[in-house]
Short mmCIF file of C-alpha atoms in Angstrom, two decimals:
data_model
loop_
_atom_site.label_atom_id
_atom_site.label_comp_id
_atom_site.label_asym_id
_atom_site.label_seq_id
_atom_site.Cartn_x
_atom_site.Cartn_y
_atom_site.Cartn_z
CA MET X 1 1.46 -24.78 -15.14
CA SER X 2 -1.08 -23.37 -12.88
CA ASP X 3 -3.52 -26.10 -14.18
CA ASP X 4 -1.04 -28.61 -13.72
CA ALA X 5 -0.45 -27.65 -10.09
CA LEU X 6 -4.14 -27.76 -9.42
CA ASN X 7 -4.73 -30.97 -11.02
CA ALA X 8 -1.76 -32.43 -9.07
CA LEU X 9 -3.06 -31.24 -5.67
CA THR X 10 -6.62 -32.46 -6.55
CA SER X 11 -5.25 -35.82 -7.70
CA ALA X 12 -3.52 -35.98 -4.29
CA GLY X 13 -6.70 -35.44 -2.24
CA ILE X 14 -5.93 -31.96 -1.37
CA ALA X 15 -9.09 -29.75 -1.52
CA ALA X 16 -7.21 -26.70 -3.44
CA THR X 17 -8.95 -23.96 -5.14
CA SER X 18 -7.66 -21.46 -7.72
CA VAL X 19 -8.15 -17.91 -6.70
CA ASP X 20 -7.98 -14.56 -8.57
CA SER X 21 -5.09 -12.42 -7.63
CA PHE X 22 -3.19 -9.27 -8.75
CA GLY X 23 0.24 -11.11 -9.38
CA PRO X 24 1.03 -14.78 -9.98
CA THR X 25 -1.66 -17.63 -9.93
CA ALA X 26 -2.70 -18.16 -6.33
CA ILE X 27 -4.02 -21.41 -4.87
CA ASP X 28 -5.85 -21.74 -1.69
CA VAL X 29 -5.28 -25.12 0.52
CA PRO X 30 -6.48 -26.31 3.77
CA LEU X 31 -4.70 -25.48 6.92
CA GLU X 32 -4.03 -29.25 7.51
CA SER X 33 -2.68 -29.66 4.06
CA TRP X 34 -0.16 -26.98 4.12
CA VAL X 35 2.89 -29.15 4.11
CA ALA X 36 1.46 -31.92 1.86
CA ALA X 37 0.60 -29.31 -0.95
CA HIS X 38 3.93 -27.98 -0.92
CA GLU X 39 5.46 -31.42 -1.11
CA VAL X 40 3.40 -32.20 -4.14
CA LEU X 41 4.27 -29.01 -5.74
CA ARG X 42 7.96 -29.43 -5.46
CA ASP X 43 8.10 -33.32 -6.22
CA ALA X 44 5.26 -33.66 -8.82
CA VAL X 45 4.87 -30.33 -10.50
CA GLY X 46 8.52 -29.08 -10.29
CA PHE X 47 8.12 -25.86 -7.94
CA THR X 48 11.68 -26.41 -6.55
CA PHE X 49 12.66 -22.90 -5.84
CA PHE X 50 11.27 -21.41 -2.56
CA ASP X 51 11.12 -17.43 -2.89
CA PHE X 52 9.34 -16.25 0.35
CA LEU X 53 6.82 -16.75 2.95
CA SER X 54 4.64 -14.03 4.83
CA ALA X 55 1.26 -13.28 6.05
CA SER X 56 -1.41 -10.55 6.16
CA ASP X 57 -3.91 -9.81 9.09
CA GLU X 58 -7.43 -10.35 8.00
CA LEU X 59 -8.91 -9.31 11.25
CA GLY X 60 -11.89 -11.55 12.10
CA ASP X 61 -10.87 -14.07 9.43
CA GLY X 62 -7.52 -14.82 10.84
CA PHE X 63 -4.09 -14.63 9.20
CA ARG X 64 -3.44 -15.18 5.44
CA VAL X 65 -0.17 -17.15 5.24
CA VAL X 66 1.39 -17.16 1.57
CA SER X 67 4.42 -18.70 0.08
CA HIS X 68 5.83 -17.88 -3.28
CA LEU X 69 7.37 -20.87 -5.26
CA ALA X 70 8.98 -20.85 -8.68
CA ASP X 71 9.86 -23.17 -11.48
CA PHE X 72 12.76 -22.50 -13.64
CA TRP X 73 12.67 -24.32 -17.10
CA GLY X 74 13.22 -23.79 -20.66
CA GLY X 75 16.38 -21.52 -20.24
CA SER X 76 15.16 -18.06 -18.95
CA HIS X 77 11.37 -19.10 -18.51
CA VAL X 78 10.07 -18.83 -15.06
CA ASP X 79 6.67 -20.08 -13.71
CA HIS X 80 5.38 -18.48 -10.43
CA LEU X 81 2.82 -19.72 -8.05
CA LEU X 82 1.39 -18.33 -4.77
CA VAL X 83 0.28 -20.91 -2.00
CA ARG X 84 -1.97 -19.76 0.63
CA THR X 85 -4.02 -20.70 3.73
CA LEU X 86 -5.95 -19.28 6.41
CA VAL X 87 -4.76 -19.50 9.97
CA PRO X 88 -7.30 -18.92 12.78
CA ARG X 89 -6.87 -15.90 15.08
CA ASP X 90 -7.37 -17.71 18.34
CA LEU X 91 -5.00 -20.52 17.46
CA PRO X 92 -2.31 -19.23 15.10
CA VAL X 93 -0.43 -22.29 14.65
CA LEU X 94 0.95 -23.87 11.19
CA ALA X 95 3.34 -26.69 10.34
CA THR X 96 6.68 -25.69 9.21
CA LEU X 97 8.02 -25.83 5.57
CA SER X 98 11.73 -25.74 6.76
CA GLU X 99 12.20 -29.49 6.22
CA LEU X 100 11.03 -29.26 2.65
CA TYR X 101 12.66 -25.73 1.77
CA ALA X 102 15.71 -24.69 3.76
CA GLY X 103 14.72 -21.08 2.60
CA ALA X 104 11.56 -21.18 4.73
CA ASN X 105 13.62 -21.01 7.98
CA TRP X 106 14.26 -17.57 8.38
CA HIS X 107 11.03 -16.40 6.65
CA GLU X 108 9.05 -18.18 9.19
CA ARG X 109 11.01 -16.73 12.07
CA GLU X 110 10.09 -13.32 10.88
CA THR X 111 6.44 -14.17 10.39
CA PHE X 112 6.41 -15.57 13.83
CA GLU X 113 7.74 -12.33 15.45
CA MET X 114 5.76 -10.09 13.23
CA PHE X 115 2.24 -11.70 13.37
CA GLY X 116 2.63 -14.13 16.33
CA ILE X 117 2.12 -17.17 14.11
CA THR X 118 3.75 -20.32 15.57
CA PHE X 119 5.21 -22.56 13.09
CA ALA X 120 5.08 -26.22 14.56
CA GLY X 121 8.44 -28.37 14.15
CA HIS X 122 10.52 -25.24 13.35
CA PRO X 123 14.13 -26.04 14.45
CA ASN X 124 14.81 -22.67 15.72
CA LEU X 125 11.71 -20.41 16.24
CA ILE X 126 13.21 -17.32 17.92
CA PRO X 127 13.01 -13.76 17.03
CA LEU X 128 14.84 -12.50 14.03
CA LEU X 129 14.56 -8.57 13.75
CA LEU X 130 13.15 -7.15 16.81
CA PRO X 131 15.27 -6.17 19.69
CA ASP X 132 15.34 -8.27 22.92
CA GLY X 133 12.56 -7.85 25.16
CA PHE X 134 10.08 -6.31 22.53
CA GLU X 135 6.43 -7.26 23.57
CA GLY X 136 3.78 -7.65 20.77
CA ASN X 137 3.68 -8.31 17.15
CA PRO X 138 3.81 -5.11 15.08
CA LEU X 139 2.21 -6.31 11.93
CA ARG X 140 -0.96 -7.20 13.60
CA LYS X 141 -3.61 -4.75 12.98
CA GLU X 142 -4.50 -4.17 16.59
CA PHE X 143 -1.00 -3.48 17.52
CA ILE X 144 -0.55 0.25 18.53
CA LEU X 145 2.69 1.94 17.51
CA ALA X 146 3.66 3.83 21.05
CA SER X 147 5.73 6.42 19.15
CA ARG X 148 2.53 7.52 17.50
CA VAL X 149 0.96 8.27 20.84
CA ALA X 150 4.11 9.73 22.61
CA LYS X 151 5.01 12.05 19.80
CA PRO X 152 2.93 15.15 18.58
CA TRP X 153 1.58 14.32 15.17
CA PRO X 154 2.19 17.09 12.66
CA GLY X 155 -1.03 16.52 11.09
CA ALA X 156 -3.09 17.48 13.92
CA LYS X 157 -1.96 20.97 13.49
CA GLU X 158 -3.56 23.63 11.26
CA PRO X 159 -1.38 25.18 8.75
CA GLY X 160 0.59 27.98 10.35
CA GLU X 161 0.20 26.65 13.83
CA SER X 162 3.45 25.51 15.72
CA ASP X 163 4.69 24.17 19.10
CA HIS X 164 5.51 27.96 20.20
CA ALA X 165 1.90 29.19 19.93
CA PRO X 166 0.66 31.00 23.06
CA ALA X 167 -0.69 28.70 25.80
CA GLY X 168 -4.45 28.20 25.64
CA ALA X 169 -4.53 29.27 21.87
CA PRO X 170 -7.67 27.99 20.39
CA SER X 171 -7.46 25.07 17.70
CA ARG X 172 -10.02 24.18 15.31
CA ARG X 173 -9.57 20.47 15.41
CA ARG X 174 -8.11 17.58 17.37
CA THR X 175 -7.06 14.78 15.16
CA LEU X 176 -5.64 11.48 16.33
CA PRO X 177 -2.48 10.03 14.68
CA PRO X 178 -3.19 7.19 12.12
CA GLY X 179 -3.19 3.88 13.74
CA VAL X 180 -4.11 5.53 17.17
CA PRO X 181 -7.65 4.48 18.48
CA ASP X 182 -9.80 6.66 20.54
CA PRO X 183 -8.68 6.54 24.35
CA GLU X 184 -12.18 5.17 24.93
CA THR X 185 -11.51 2.04 23.05
CA TRP X 186 -7.72 1.62 24.18
CA GLY X 187 -5.37 2.09 27.06
CA PRO X 188 -5.53 1.46 30.63
CA ARG X 189 -9.01 0.60 32.18
CA PRO X 190 -10.39 1.24 35.64
CA PRO X 191 -10.78 -1.94 37.69
CA GLY X 192 -13.78 -3.92 37.12
CA SER X 193 -14.45 -2.31 33.49
CA PRO X 194 -14.87 -4.48 30.65
CA ASP X 195 -11.76 -4.65 28.37
CA PRO X 196 -12.31 -3.49 24.88
CA SER X 197 -12.06 -5.63 21.97
CA PRO X 198 -8.36 -5.34 20.60
CA LEU X 199 -9.73 -5.65 16.92
CA ALA X 200 -12.41 -2.86 17.47
CA PRO X 201 -10.11 0.05 16.16
CA ALA X 202 -8.94 -1.87 13.37
CA GLU X 203 -12.30 -3.05 12.24
CA ALA X 204 -13.53 0.39 12.38
CA ALA X 205 -10.88 1.80 10.31
CA ALA X 206 -10.74 -1.11 7.75
CA THR X 207 -12.31 -0.36 4.25
CA PRO X 208 -13.60 -2.94 1.88
CA ALA X 209 -11.47 -3.87 -0.85
CA ARG X 210 -12.17 -1.93 -4.15
CA PRO X 211 -13.55 -4.44 -7.09
CA ARG X 212 -10.80 -5.40 -9.61
CA ARG X 213 -11.28 -2.91 -12.66
CA ALA X 214 -11.53 -4.53 -16.01
CA PRO X 215 -8.85 -3.79 -18.58
CA GLY X 216 -9.18 -0.28 -20.12
CA GLU X 217 -11.83 0.55 -17.67
CA ARG X 218 -9.48 3.12 -15.67
CA ARG X 219 -8.56 4.84 -19.06
CA ALA X 220 -12.34 4.94 -20.31
CA ARG X 221 -13.37 6.51 -16.86
CA LYS X 222 -10.67 9.26 -17.18
CA GLN X 223 -11.81 10.23 -20.52
CA ALA X 224 -15.32 10.34 -19.65
CA GLU X 225 -14.54 12.45 -16.51
CA ALA X 226 -12.14 14.75 -18.29
CA PRO X 227 -13.67 18.30 -18.88
CA GLN X 228 -14.58 19.06 -22.59
CA ALA X 229 -12.13 21.63 -24.13
CA GLU X 230 -13.71 24.89 -24.26
CA ALA X 231 -14.28 26.29 -27.75
CA PRO X 232 -11.63 29.11 -28.28
CA ALA X 233 -13.02 32.55 -27.85
CA ALA X 234 -13.95 34.22 -31.12
CA GLU X 235 -11.11 36.63 -31.96
CA ALA X 236 -12.07 40.27 -31.35
CA PRO X 237 -12.33 42.32 -34.44
CA ALA X 238 -9.21 44.23 -35.23
CA ALA X 239 -9.19 47.69 -34.04
CA GLU X 240 -9.41 50.09 -36.82
CA ALA X 241 -6.33 51.84 -37.76
CA PRO X 242 -6.37 55.41 -36.50
CA ALA X 243 -6.95 57.95 -39.43
CA ALA X 244 -3.85 58.95 -40.67
CA GLU X 245 -3.06 62.46 -39.57
CA ALA X 246 -3.08 65.38 -42.25
CA PRO X 247 0.08 66.69 -42.97
CA ALA X 248 0.62 69.93 -41.21
CA ALA X 249 0.12 72.87 -43.52
CA GLU X 250 3.41 74.42 -44.62
CA ALA X 251 3.91 77.74 -43.33
CA PRO X 252 4.00 80.45 -45.86
CA PRO X 253 7.55 81.48 -46.75
CA ALA X 254 8.77 84.35 -44.89
CA ALA X 255 8.75 87.77 -46.61
CA ASP X 256 12.07 88.80 -48.03
CA PRO X 257 13.67 91.32 -45.89
CA PRO X 258 13.06 94.97 -47.34
CA ALA X 259 16.24 95.90 -49.18
CA ALA X 260 18.56 98.19 -47.77
CA ASP X 261 18.13 102.06 -48.58
CA SER X 262 20.48 103.13 -50.87
CA PRO X 263 22.80 105.80 -49.64
CA GLN X 264 21.70 109.43 -50.39
CA GLU X 265 23.75 111.14 -52.93
#
């Protein structure tokens, strides 16, 4: 089915490419072909079921928007497909899918408030989950969780330390909570100072993705790193049984008491 989807998109003039993924087959399509690609997949291939839509923050590359489609056929058989596109960070605008799939409506509203991606043509693009007056987009990697700044982080304390320690007690480390950048790269700036890059803390903390392991590689690596079982220690020679004690010599029988003197006549 993935080959059928790729061939249908290519035949429609859409520059689609198949990409490796950890789950269902994924196909990347250009930003401008987002709606057209879904229309082809729905009408020409049979992916009539819309499951979800979400995004991921790829830092300098922009936002990766992904939709999950499904095709039910042959009773309980289901084909899955991920459709992805890359939205630029400086202009995060993408056409809505709500006219093709009704289920995309609230998924796009959630992605709009969490990532700040505008879905052009959406009939009701208003916040869905966040409270009124909330500022910012919580799933962007430059978003700082204020609760982690305001609350003491337990991980910054040494084992045994507590909030009741004497004032001025020395501490061996000062650790920032996860997700909170150094004050030099975030927070209020003096007038006239250059504003730091909002992505600098997230880029510094980002780690490159690990290459995907080949099947069986994890098991082989564990077996190679497992310590060899030590040979059982040689059994100590059995202790010699203590020599049997010689039986105690029997005491000589006591002498018969002398016979009583016969009475004198």
